[in-house]
Coordinates of C-alpha atoms in Angstrom, one line a residue:
M178 CA 125.3 154.6 201.9
V179 CA 121.5 155.4 202.8
G180 CA 119.6 157.8 200.3
V181 CA 122.6 159.2 198.2
Q182 CA 122.2 160.6 195.0
H183 CA 124.1 161.7 192.2
L184 CA 124.6 164.3 189.4
S185 CA 124.2 164.5 186.4
M186 CA 126.4 167.9 184.8
R187 CA 126.4 169.4 180.9
V188 CA 128.9 170.3 180.0
P189 CA 129.8 172.1 175.9
W190 CA 131.0 169.8 173.1
R191 CA 134.8 170.8 172.3
D192 CA 136.9 170.3 170.2
R193 CA 139.7 169.2 172.3
A194 CA 139.5 167.0 175.6
W195 CA 137.7 169.3 177.9
D196 CA 142.0 170.6 178.9
D197 CA 142.7 174.2 180.0
R198 CA 142.8 175.4 175.8
V199 CA 140.2 177.3 174.0
C200 CA 139.2 175.0 171.5
D201 CA 142.0 174.0 168.6
S202 CA 139.2 175.7 165.3
P203 CA 136.5 177.5 168.1
L204 CA 134.7 179.6 164.9
G205 CA 134.8 175.4 164.1
N206 CA 132.5 174.6 166.7
S207 CA 128.9 175.7 166.2
S208 CA 127.9 173.2 168.2
C209 CA 129.0 175.1 171.7
T210 CA 126.7 178.0 170.8
L211 CA 123.7 176.5 170.3
L212 CA 123.8 176.7 173.9
A213 CA 122.3 179.9 175.1
N214 CA 124.8 181.3 177.3
I215 CA 128.1 180.6 175.2
G216 CA 126.1 181.4 171.8
T217 CA 125.2 185.7 173.0
R218 CA 128.2 185.8 174.7
R219 CA 131.2 184.3 172.3
D220 CA 133.5 186.8 171.1
D221 CA 134.6 184.5 167.9
A222 CA 138.0 187.1 167.3
Y223 CA 139.1 186.9 170.3
E224 CA 138.9 183.2 170.8
Q225 CA 140.0 182.4 167.0
A226 CA 142.7 184.9 167.7
N227 CA 143.2 182.6 170.7
A228 CA 142.9 179.2 169.9
G229 CA 144.9 176.4 171.8
S230 CA 145.9 178.8 174.2
T231 CA 145.7 177.4 177.9
I232 CA 142.9 180.0 179.3
T233 CA 145.4 180.6 182.3
S234 CA 147.0 183.1 179.5
L235 CA 144.0 184.8 178.9
D236 CA 140.6 186.6 180.3
T237 CA 138.4 184.3 181.7
N238 CA 135.8 187.0 181.9
R239 CA 136.1 187.0 177.1
L240 CA 135.7 182.9 177.7
P241 CA 131.5 182.3 178.4
C242 CA 132.8 178.7 178.5
L243 CA 134.3 178.7 181.2
S244 CA 131.3 179.1 183.2
E245 CA 129.3 176.0 180.9
R246 CA 131.9 173.4 182.5
A247 CA 134.5 173.6 179.4
T248 CA 137.8 172.9 181.2
F249 CA 136.4 169.9 183.0
M250 CA 139.0 168.8 182.8
S251 CA 142.0 170.8 183.2
P252 CA 144.3 171.3 186.1
N253 CA 144.4 174.8 186.0
G254 CA 141.5 176.2 188.2
Y255 CA 139.9 179.9 186.8
R256 CA 138.5 183.4 188.2
S257 CA 134.9 184.2 186.7
V258 CA 134.3 187.9 187.6
K259 CA 129.5 187.9 188.1
T260 CA 127.5 190.2 187.6
H261 CA 123.8 189.5 189.1
P262 CA 121.6 189.6 186.1
Y263 CA 119.3 192.0 188.1
G264 CA 121.3 194.5 189.3
N265 CA 120.0 196.9 186.9
N266 CA 116.5 196.9 189.0
R267 CA 115.9 200.2 190.1
A268 CA 115.0 198.2 194.0
L269 CA 118.9 196.1 194.1
K270 CA 120.9 199.3 191.7
G271 CA 123.9 199.8 192.8
T272 CA 123.9 197.0 196.1
L273 CA 124.8 194.1 194.6
H274 CA 128.6 194.3 192.2
P275 CA 130.7 192.1 190.9
T276 CA 131.7 189.6 193.1
P277 CA 133.8 186.3 191.9
V278 CA 133.9 182.8 191.0
D279 CA 136.6 180.6 192.0
V280 CA 136.9 177.2 190.3
P281 CA 139.7 174.9 190.7
G282 CA 140.8 172.2 188.6
Y283 CA 138.9 168.8 187.8
A284 CA 135.9 171.1 188.5
F285 CA 132.2 171.6 188.2
E286 CA 129.8 175.4 188.3
A287 CA 126.7 173.2 189.3
V288 CA 123.4 175.3 189.0
P289 CA 120.5 173.4 190.0
F290 CA 117.7 175.5 187.9
R291 CA 115.0 172.9 188.5
W292 CA 115.3 173.3 191.5
L293 CA 115.7 177.6 191.6
N294 CA 113.3 177.8 188.6
R295 CA 109.9 179.0 191.5
S296 CA 107.1 177.0 189.3
S297 CA 108.6 173.5 189.2
L298 CA 109.9 174.1 193.3
Y299 CA 106.5 174.8 193.3
K300 CA 104.4 172.7 191.5
E301 CA 107.2 170.3 191.2
L302 CA 109.8 169.0 193.3
G303 CA 107.0 170.6 197.0
V304 CA 108.3 173.7 198.2
N305 CA 107.7 171.6 201.7
R306 CA 110.1 169.3 200.5
V307 CA 112.9 172.6 201.7
R308 CA 113.9 173.4 204.5
G309 CA 114.0 176.5 206.0
F310 CA 112.4 177.6 202.6
K311 CA 109.6 180.6 203.2
P312 CA 107.8 181.5 200.6
D313 CA 106.2 184.7 202.3
A314 CA 110.1 186.0 201.6
E315 CA 109.7 185.5 197.9
S316 CA 106.5 187.7 198.1
A317 CA 108.6 190.5 199.4
A318 CA 110.9 190.0 196.6
D319 CA 108.5 190.6 194.0
F320 CA 107.3 193.2 196.5
A321 CA 110.2 195.6 196.2
L322 CA 111.5 194.8 192.5
G323 CA 107.6 195.7 191.4
W324 CA 106.9 191.9 189.7
N325 CA 103.5 190.1 189.7
D326 CA 105.4 186.8 190.2
A327 CA 109.0 186.0 189.0
A328 CA 110.6 182.9 187.4
W329 CA 113.6 182.6 190.2
V330 CA 114.4 182.6 193.7
M331 CA 114.6 185.5 193.9
D332 CA 115.6 185.6 197.9
G333 CA 118.8 185.1 198.9
E334 CA 118.2 182.6 202.7
N335 CA 115.4 181.0 200.3
Q336 CA 118.3 180.3 197.5
Q337 CA 120.1 178.7 199.8
A338 CA 118.0 176.6 202.2
V339 CA 117.1 176.0 197.8
I340 CA 121.2 174.8 197.1
R341 CA 121.4 172.7 200.6
E342 CA 118.8 171.0 200.3
F343 CA 119.4 169.8 196.4
F344 CA 122.9 168.7 197.7
D345 CA 122.5 167.0 201.1
P346 CA 122.1 164.0 199.4
V347 CA 125.1 164.1 197.6
A348 CA 127.9 162.6 199.3
A349 CA 131.3 163.0 198.3
D350 CA 133.6 159.7 197.0
D351 CA 130.1 157.5 197.3
S352 CA 128.0 159.8 194.8
L353 CA 128.8 160.2 191.2
V354 CA 129.1 163.0 188.5
L355 CA 127.7 162.1 185.0
M356 CA 129.0 164.2 182.6
Y357 CA 126.3 164.4 179.2
L358 CA 126.1 166.6 176.1
K359 CA 123.1 168.4 174.7
H360 CA 124.8 169.7 171.3
S361 CA 127.8 167.4 169.6
P362 CA 127.9 166.4 165.7
F363 CA 127.1 163.3 166.5
Q364 CA 123.6 164.9 167.5
E365 CA 122.8 166.5 164.5
G366 CA 119.4 165.6 164.2
E367 CA 119.1 162.7 166.5
L368 CA 116.2 161.3 168.7
T369 CA 117.6 159.7 171.5
G370 CA 118.9 163.2 173.9
R371 CA 121.1 164.0 175.8
L372 CA 125.1 161.8 174.7
L373 CA 127.0 160.5 177.4
V374 CA 130.3 162.0 177.6
G375 CA 132.1 160.5 181.3
A376 CA 131.7 159.6 185.0
A377 CA 133.5 160.1 187.8
R378 CA 133.4 160.3 191.8
V379 CA 132.3 163.7 193.6
T380 CA 135.1 164.5 195.4
Q381 CA 134.0 168.0 196.8
V382 CA 131.2 169.7 197.3
M383 CA 131.5 174.1 198.2
P384 CA 127.9 175.7 198.8
P385 CA 128.6 179.5 197.1
P386 CA 128.7 182.5 199.2
M387 CA 126.1 185.7 199.0
W388 CA 126.9 188.0 196.4
R389 CA 129.6 191.8 197.3
Q390 CA 126.7 193.8 198.6
S391 CA 126.7 197.2 200.4
G392 CA 123.8 199.4 201.1
N393 CA 120.4 198.6 201.8
P394 CA 118.7 196.3 199.5
P395 CA 115.7 194.7 200.2
F396 CA 116.8 191.6 200.3
N397 CA 120.4 189.4 199.9
S398 CA 120.8 187.6 197.5
S399 CA 122.8 184.5 197.1
M400 CA 125.0 183.2 194.5
W401 CA 124.5 179.7 192.6
E402 CA 127.6 178.1 191.2
T403 CA 127.4 175.3 193.7
I404 CA 132.1 174.0 192.6
V405 CA 132.2 170.0 192.2
T406 CA 135.0 168.5 191.9
H407 CA 135.4 165.7 191.4
S408 CA 137.8 161.8 190.8
L409 CA 138.4 161.8 187.0
R410 CA 142.2 162.8 185.7
P411 CA 144.6 161.3 182.0
G412 CA 145.3 158.2 183.4
M413 CA 141.6 157.2 184.1
V414 CA 142.2 154.7 186.7
D415 CA 139.1 156.3 189.2
G416 CA 136.6 157.8 186.0
I417 CA 135.9 157.6 182.2
L418 CA 136.0 160.1 179.6
L419 CA 135.6 158.5 175.7
P420 CA 137.4 159.5 172.8
Y421 CA 134.8 161.2 170.9
Q422 CA 137.2 163.7 169.9
E423 CA 138.5 160.7 167.9
L424 CA 135.9 159.8 167.5
V425 CA 134.7 162.8 164.1
P426 CA 137.3 162.1 162.4
L427 CA 136.0 158.3 161.2
L428 CA 132.3 159.8 161.2
D429 CA 133.9 163.0 158.8
A430 CA 135.4 159.7 156.7
S431 CA 131.6 157.7 156.8
T432 CA 132.7 154.8 159.4
D433 CA 130.5 153.6 161.7
V434 CA 130.3 154.8 165.2
S435 CA 127.2 154.7 166.7
A436 CA 128.2 151.5 168.8
A437 CA 130.4 153.9 170.5
L438 CA 128.2 155.9 171.3
A439 CA 127.1 156.0 175.3
W440 CA 123.6 157.7 175.5
A441 CA 121.4 158.7 178.4
P442 CA 119.1 156.2 179.7
E443 CA 116.0 156.0 177.6
G444 CA 113.7 157.4 180.1
R445 CA 115.3 159.9 181.9
D446 CA 115.5 163.2 180.6
I447 CA 114.5 165.0 184.6
E448 CA 117.5 163.9 185.8
F449 CA 119.9 164.8 181.8
S450 CA 118.6 167.6 181.4
Y451 CA 118.1 171.2 184.0
V452 CA 122.4 172.1 183.6
T453 CA 122.6 170.2 186.9
E454 CA 119.8 167.4 188.2
H455 CA 119.8 164.6 190.7
V456 CA 120.4 161.1 189.5
S457 CA 119.2 158.3 191.2
D458 CA 120.9 154.6 191.5
D459 CA 119.6 152.8 188.9
A460 CA 119.9 156.1 186.2
A461 CA 123.4 155.7 187.2
I462 CA 122.9 152.1 187.0
Q463 CA 121.7 152.4 183.1
A464 CA 124.5 155.2 182.2
L465 CA 127.5 153.7 183.5
T466 CA 125.6 149.8 181.4
S467 CA 126.1 152.6 178.6
L468 CA 129.4 154.2 178.9
L469 CA 130.9 150.5 179.4
T470 CA 129.5 149.3 176.8
A471 CA 130.1 152.2 174.2
G472 CA 134.0 152.7 175.8
R473 CA 134.3 148.8 174.9
A474 CA 133.0 150.2 170.6
C475 CA 136.0 152.7 171.2
Q476 CA 138.8 150.6 171.8
D477 CA 137.4 148.2 169.0
L478 CA 137.4 151.5 166.7
G479 CA 141.6 151.9 167.3
T480 CA 140.7 155.2 169.8
T481 CA 142.7 155.8 172.9
L482 CA 140.6 154.5 175.8
P483 CA 142.9 152.4 178.7
D484 CA 141.5 149.8 180.0
A485 CA 141.1 150.7 184.1
A486 CA 138.8 153.4 182.8
L487 CA 136.1 149.8 182.0
S488 CA 137.3 148.1 184.9
W489 CA 136.6 151.3 187.1
V490 CA 133.3 151.7 185.1
E491 CA 132.2 147.3 186.4
A492 CA 133.3 148.5 189.6
Q493 CA 131.5 151.0 189.9
I494 CA 128.0 149.1 188.1
E495 CA 128.1 146.3 190.7
R496 CA 128.7 148.8 193.8
L497 CA 125.8 150.5 193.2
W498 CA 123.5 147.8 192.7
Q499 CA 124.1 146.9 196.4
L500 CA 123.9 150.9 196.7
R501 CA 120.3 150.7 195.4
G502 CA 118.9 148.2 197.7
P503 CA 115.3 146.7 197.1
V504 CA 112.9 149.9 197.5
P505 CA 114.5 152.6 195.2
G506 CA 110.8 153.8 194.9
L507 CA 109.8 153.8 198.3
A508 CA 109.9 157.7 198.7
S509 CA 107.6 158.0 195.9
V510 CA 105.0 154.9 197.5
L511 CA 105.0 156.4 201.0
G512 CA 104.7 160.2 198.5
H513 CA 101.5 158.5 196.9
L514 CA 99.9 157.7 200.7
G515 CA 100.1 161.3 201.5
V516 CA 103.7 161.5 203.3
E517 CA 105.0 165.9 203.5
R518 CA 108.5 165.0 202.8
P519 CA 108.4 161.4 201.1
Y520 CA 112.2 161.6 200.2
V521 CA 113.1 163.0 204.0
A522 CA 110.8 159.7 205.1
A523 CA 112.3 157.0 202.9
R524 CA 116.4 158.0 203.5
A525 CA 115.5 157.9 207.2
V526 CA 113.2 154.3 207.3
V527 CA 116.1 152.7 205.0
A528 CA 118.0 154.4 207.9
A529 CA 116.9 152.4 210.7
C530 CA 117.0 149.2 209.2
E531 CA 119.8 146.7 209.9
D532 CA 121.9 146.4 206.4
N533 CA 119.9 144.1 203.8
A534 CA 117.3 144.3 205.5
D535 CA 113.3 144.7 204.1
P536 CA 112.1 147.8 204.8
W537 CA 108.6 147.3 204.5
E538 CA 108.8 144.6 208.5
Y539 CA 109.9 147.1 209.8
L540 CA 107.0 149.4 208.2
A541 CA 105.0 147.7 209.1
A542 CA 105.7 146.9 212.8
G543 CA 105.5 150.7 213.1
F544 CA 102.4 151.2 211.1
A545 CA 101.0 148.6 213.5
D546 CA 102.9 150.0 216.8
R547 CA 104.8 153.6 216.7
A548 CA 106.3 152.6 219.1
H549 CA 108.4 150.7 217.0
F550 CA 109.4 153.8 214.8
G551 CA 113.1 155.4 216.6
A552 CA 112.5 159.3 216.8
A553 CA 113.9 160.4 213.3
V554 CA 111.3 158.1 211.5
Q555 CA 108.4 159.2 213.6
G556 CA 109.9 163.3 213.2
V557 CA 108.9 162.7 209.4
L558 CA 105.9 159.4 209.5
G559 CA 102.8 161.3 211.4
P560 CA 100.8 158.6 212.7
S561 CA 97.7 159.3 210.0
I562 CA 99.9 157.0 207.8
G563 CA 99.8 154.3 209.5
R564 CA 96.0 154.6 209.6
I565 CA 96.4 155.2 205.5
W566 CA 98.1 152.1 205.3
N567 CA 96.0 149.9 206.7
G568 CA 92.8 151.1 205.5
Q569 CA 94.6 149.8 202.1
D570 CA 93.2 145.7 201.2
Q571 CA 95.8 143.9 200.9
E572 CA 95.9 143.7 196.9
T573 CA 96.9 146.9 197.3
Q574 CA 99.4 146.8 200.3
K575 CA 101.3 144.1 197.3
A576 CA 100.9 146.0 194.5
L577 CA 102.4 149.1 196.7
R578 CA 105.0 147.2 197.7
L579 CA 105.7 145.7 194.3
L580 CA 106.3 149.3 192.8
S581 CA 108.8 150.4 195.7
A582 CA 111.3 147.9 194.3
M583 CA 111.4 149.9 190.9
D584 CA 112.6 153.5 190.5
I585 CA 110.1 155.1 189.7
S586 CA 107.9 158.5 190.4
Q587 CA 104.7 159.1 192.4
V588 CA 103.4 160.7 189.6
Q589 CA 103.8 156.8 187.8
V590 CA 102.5 154.8 190.7
T591 CA 99.5 156.0 191.2
A592 CA 99.1 156.2 187.3
L593 CA 99.5 152.7 188.1
M594 CA 97.5 152.3 191.1
E595 CA 94.4 153.9 189.8
G596 CA 94.8 152.2 186.3
D597 CA 95.1 155.2 184.4
T598 CA 97.5 153.1 182.1
A599 CA 97.2 153.3 177.7
V600 CA 95.7 149.4 177.7
S601 CA 93.8 148.8 181.1
L602 CA 96.2 147.6 184.1
T603 CA 94.1 145.8 186.9
I604 CA 96.2 145.6 190.4
E605 CA 95.7 142.1 190.3
E606 CA 96.7 141.7 186.7
L607 CA 100.0 143.7 187.6
L608 CA 100.8 141.6 191.1
T609 CA 100.8 139.1 188.5
N610 CA 102.7 140.2 186.3
P611 CA 104.6 143.6 187.6
Y612 CA 106.2 144.1 183.2
L613 CA 102.5 145.0 182.5
A614 CA 103.9 148.4 184.3
S615 CA 105.9 149.1 181.4
I616 CA 103.8 147.4 178.0
C617 CA 100.4 149.0 179.3
T618 CA 102.1 152.6 179.5
Y619 CA 104.3 152.5 175.8
G620 CA 103.0 156.3 174.5
R621 CA 101.8 157.4 177.5
D622 CA 104.4 160.7 179.9
E623 CA 104.0 158.3 182.4
H624 CA 105.9 155.6 180.2
I625 CA 107.6 152.7 182.4
P626 CA 110.6 151.7 180.6
F627 CA 112.2 147.9 180.4
T628 CA 114.6 148.4 182.3
T629 CA 112.9 149.5 185.2
V630 CA 111.0 147.1 185.1
D631 CA 114.0 144.6 184.5
R632 CA 116.5 146.1 188.0
A633 CA 113.5 144.8 190.1
C634 CA 112.5 141.4 188.7
F635 CA 116.5 140.3 187.7
P636 CA 118.8 142.8 190.5
P637 CA 122.3 140.7 189.4
V638 CA 123.4 137.6 191.5
H639 CA 126.0 139.3 193.4
V640 CA 123.5 141.7 195.9
T641 CA 122.4 140.8 199.5
W642 CA 119.8 142.3 199.2
Q643 CA 116.0 141.0 198.2
T644 CA 113.4 142.4 195.8
P645 CA 109.8 142.8 197.9
L646 CA 108.6 141.0 195.0
P647 CA 105.3 139.0 195.6
D648 CA 105.5 135.4 195.5
T649 CA 102.8 135.1 192.3
A650 CA 105.2 138.5 190.4
R651 CA 107.7 136.5 191.0
M652 CA 110.0 134.7 188.1
D653 CA 111.4 131.8 188.3
D654 CA 114.2 131.7 185.5
N655 CA 115.5 134.5 183.0
L656 CA 113.5 132.9 180.4
D657 CA 110.6 133.2 182.2
R658 CA 107.6 134.1 179.7
R659 CA 106.4 137.4 181.0
R660 CA 110.1 138.7 180.7
I661 CA 111.1 137.7 176.7
E662 CA 107.0 139.7 176.2
A663 CA 107.8 141.8 177.4
L664 CA 111.6 142.8 175.9
L665 CA 110.4 141.9 172.3
I666 CA 108.0 144.6 173.3
D667 CA 110.2 146.5 173.5
V668 CA 112.6 146.0 171.1
L669 CA 109.6 146.8 168.6
E670 CA 108.4 150.1 170.4
G671 CA 112.2 151.2 170.4
R672 CA 112.3 150.4 165.9
A673 CA 108.8 152.0 165.7
I674 CA 110.2 155.7 167.2
H675 CA 113.3 155.0 164.2
G676 CA 109.9 154.3 161.5
D677 CA 109.7 150.3 161.8
T678 CA 106.6 149.0 163.1
L679 CA 107.2 145.6 162.3
L680 CA 110.1 143.5 162.6
P681 CA 111.2 140.0 160.5
Q682 CA 111.0 137.8 163.9
G683 CA 115.1 137.1 163.7
E684 CA 116.0 140.8 163.7
A685 CA 113.7 140.9 166.5
L686 CA 116.1 138.1 168.2
D687 CA 119.1 139.8 167.0
L688 CA 117.5 143.1 168.6
A689 CA 116.9 141.4 171.5
A690 CA 120.1 139.9 172.5
S691 CA 121.6 143.4 172.1
Y692 CA 119.9 144.6 174.9
E693 CA 122.1 144.8 178.3
L694 CA 120.4 142.9 181.4
T695 CA 122.0 141.3 184.8
Q696 CA 120.6 138.6 183.6
P697 CA 120.3 138.9 180.3
P698 CA 118.2 135.1 178.2
Q699 CA 119.5 133.5 175.5
L700 CA 116.8 133.1 172.4
S701 CA 116.4 131.4 169.5
T702 CA 113.3 130.6 167.8
V703 CA 113.4 127.1 169.7
V704 CA 113.0 129.3 172.8
L705 CA 110.0 131.5 170.9
K706 CA 107.6 128.5 170.0
G707 CA 108.0 126.9 173.8
L708 CA 107.8 130.4 175.0
G709 CA 103.6 130.6 172.8
L710 CA 105.7 133.4 172.0
D711 CA 107.3 132.8 168.0
H712 CA 105.0 134.0 164.6
A713 CA 103.3 130.8 164.5
S714 CA 102.1 130.9 168.5
L715 CA 100.9 134.3 168.4
Q716 CA 98.8 133.7 165.2
E717 CA 96.9 130.7 166.7
M718 CA 96.3 132.7 169.7
Q719 CA 95.0 135.7 167.6
D720 CA 92.5 133.4 165.7
A721 CA 91.8 131.9 168.5
G722 CA 90.3 135.4 170.5
E723 CA 93.2 135.7 172.5
W724 CA 94.9 138.7 174.4
S725 CA 98.4 139.7 173.7
P726 CA 100.3 142.9 172.8
L727 CA 102.8 140.3 170.3
L728 CA 101.4 139.5 167.0
G729 CA 102.5 137.3 164.8
V730 CA 102.7 138.6 160.4
D731 CA 103.8 137.7 157.8
L732 CA 105.5 140.2 155.3
A733 CA 105.0 140.6 151.3
D734 CA 107.4 137.8 151.7
G735 CA 106.0 135.1 153.7
T736 CA 109.2 136.0 156.2
A737 CA 107.2 135.9 159.8
A738 CA 107.5 138.7 161.5
L739 CA 106.4 140.7 164.9
K740 CA 104.2 144.1 165.6
C741 CA 102.9 145.5 168.6
L742 CA 99.3 144.6 168.7
R743 CA 99.4 148.7 169.7
H744 CA 100.7 150.2 166.2
D745 CA 98.4 147.4 164.5
D746 CA 95.2 149.5 165.8
I747 CA 97.1 153.3 164.8
S748 CA 97.8 151.8 161.6
Y749 CA 93.7 150.6 162.3
V750 CA 92.4 154.2 163.0
I751 CA 94.7 156.3 160.3
R752 CA 94.0 154.0 157.4
A753 CA 89.6 154.0 158.4
W754 CA 90.1 157.3 158.8
V755 CA 91.2 158.4 155.4
E756 CA 89.4 156.3 153.8
E757 CA 86.3 157.5 155.5
Q758 CA 87.6 161.2 153.8
R759 CA 88.2 159.5 149.6
A760 CA 84.6 158.5 150.8
K761 CA 83.5 162.1 150.6
S762 CA 82.4 163.9 147.8
D763 CA 84.7 166.0 145.5
Y764 CA 85.1 170.0 145.7
G765 CA 86.1 170.0 141.9
E766 CA 88.6 173.1 140.7
L767 CA 88.1 176.8 140.9
V768 CA 89.0 177.6 137.7
A769 CA 88.6 181.4 138.1
A770 CA 90.9 181.6 140.8
R771 CA 92.6 184.5 140.7
E772 CA 88.8 186.4 140.2
L773 CA 88.0 184.6 143.5
L774 CA 91.0 186.0 145.3
D775 CA 91.0 189.5 143.7
R776 CA 87.7 189.6 145.0
S777 CA 88.4 188.1 148.6
L778 CA 91.6 189.9 149.0
G779 CA 90.8 192.8 147.2
G780 CA 90.8 194.2 143.6
T781 CA 93.2 196.5 144.5
I782 CA 97.4 195.0 144.9
A783 CA 98.9 198.4 145.4
V784 CA 100.6 199.4 148.2
S785 CA 99.1 203.3 148.5
P786 CA 96.1 205.3 146.5
T787 CA 100.0 206.6 144.7
S788 CA 102.3 204.0 144.3
E789 CA 103.1 201.4 141.1
V790 CA 101.1 197.3 141.5
D791 CA 102.9 195.3 144.2
P792 CA 105.0 192.9 142.4
T793 CA 105.7 191.1 145.2
E794 CA 101.2 190.9 146.5
E795 CA 100.8 190.1 142.7
R796 CA 103.5 187.0 143.1
A797 CA 101.5 186.2 145.8
R798 CA 98.1 186.2 143.3
P799 CA 99.0 182.6 141.4
K800 CA 97.8 183.3 138.3
R801 CA 97.2 178.8 137.4
P802 CA 93.6 177.4 138.5
L803 CA 93.8 176.4 142.4
G804 CA 92.3 172.6 142.6
F805 CA 91.0 172.0 145.6
P806 CA 92.3 167.7 147.0
S807 CA 89.4 165.0 146.5
F808 CA 89.3 165.0 150.7
S809 CA 89.1 167.4 153.2
P810 CA 91.6 168.2 155.1
H811 CA 89.4 167.7 158.8
P812 CA 88.1 165.1 159.9

């Protein structure tokens, strides 16, 4: 289905599987209180007194976790009564009244906070993306409230326009919803980020109503809670829910459960933040692959997870690959070219193409003769875009077509096209080796993950579409040297996050084999040697002065190891700075430190002229000499 977006949904940690009951030990669940809407509102005594009770027997307004989607697996719905957060403002007081939100069973309260935030809407998403949005109405709301600039979209019609635009590409039965945790017992001190809980199909989207109001408020106000129902049920024939609660006793018993944890994809922080957010086909494929791998590990650990759940995930991965199509980055490329509403334009272009047709052939024909475009495409692609495209040289056009095959942002497209990368990269080099898009952007906010490039170069064999790669970028097989080099770099960069800036060659091979890739390479020392990527070959390249992002290094015991050139450069800079500081003159030692402190801070350390000596101040002034390091703390 053209232009479908999936959803991510943040849920709180529970000591039971998100059913219709209060936690078994509410006071033992500190993870959920890290969410602001729970931590500041939870009635500990009430929940502890009703531990394990069904929500249908309780006052739902005293259970803040409900609106945080804590019972999305409950077959029983609930009603919560909301109070407008700004209802006490002088301009609104007495006009906005408590309004109920009715949530059916197996459903979420979905709120796209990033879209409803004015700053991100105006600066990141683009207000022109929202049909019917009126900026003047926001200015009028600010004036009525007596504010200079509200943080959120305030006008009710604008709020509903934003919510409509957000949920427009979410299609019942085709879109997925991916549930994740921000805090849990498994994420204490974890650098990786969001922990995936499960996935299901979206079955219905119910937009929110206006707030109940009376009198004559200066502007209308819409509720934000869109109700999203899903297909997941306890039998898991149409969804998956990982049994994390069963892993907690194993974790407490020091069992290694890391393989059974499904982490959100790398480089997808926005897609798995802000409570409710869009998720692309590529990100959903990655997330499902993570859930599949973790689900198998859960079964290996003896937890309860039906085979039907894993079969469902496998089927969804296959479906999403076909749904993804050949140009997931088309909107970003069109935005780079100046298209005003690139996401709408990309959806219109793909919809106008026949099944499995190359959208770029359709675009090229329309750029040459606008009459080739249908009315829907003409409405979103003005005549100037054709002139802009035709004004680019052939290499630039090829590079933009190549980048449209990757699920990347407009910012990333622009960075690559303008050479704004950590390692210098030309368009010609990119066309020869698309994996340089990943290799040359490590350490940058615009980094493009290896897997993003790999999905463009190596889609699964069952898809019926062709990736728009130029001949120079196409790979002959899954052991192409460019691919394996980029894979090894990604392995090393991944371990560097955990403090390992180099790896024994054998360990690097083992980690590379653990990657879930569509066409996985079978790596060995023989393969590396044949490709010139083994320790010895890389050292020969270094001795010959040839550039490579990989280095061959020797460990202290002579073991062959691999290291990223980037990490070696960083260590050189650090060592050089430290040596420079060590070479500086020693400031020596201040033997009369207390005298210096009293003179500098004032000799009187009493709280007031009539009081005794302040003991706290006295303790703060050290009695022993102060020593200074032999190097300056500033470069």
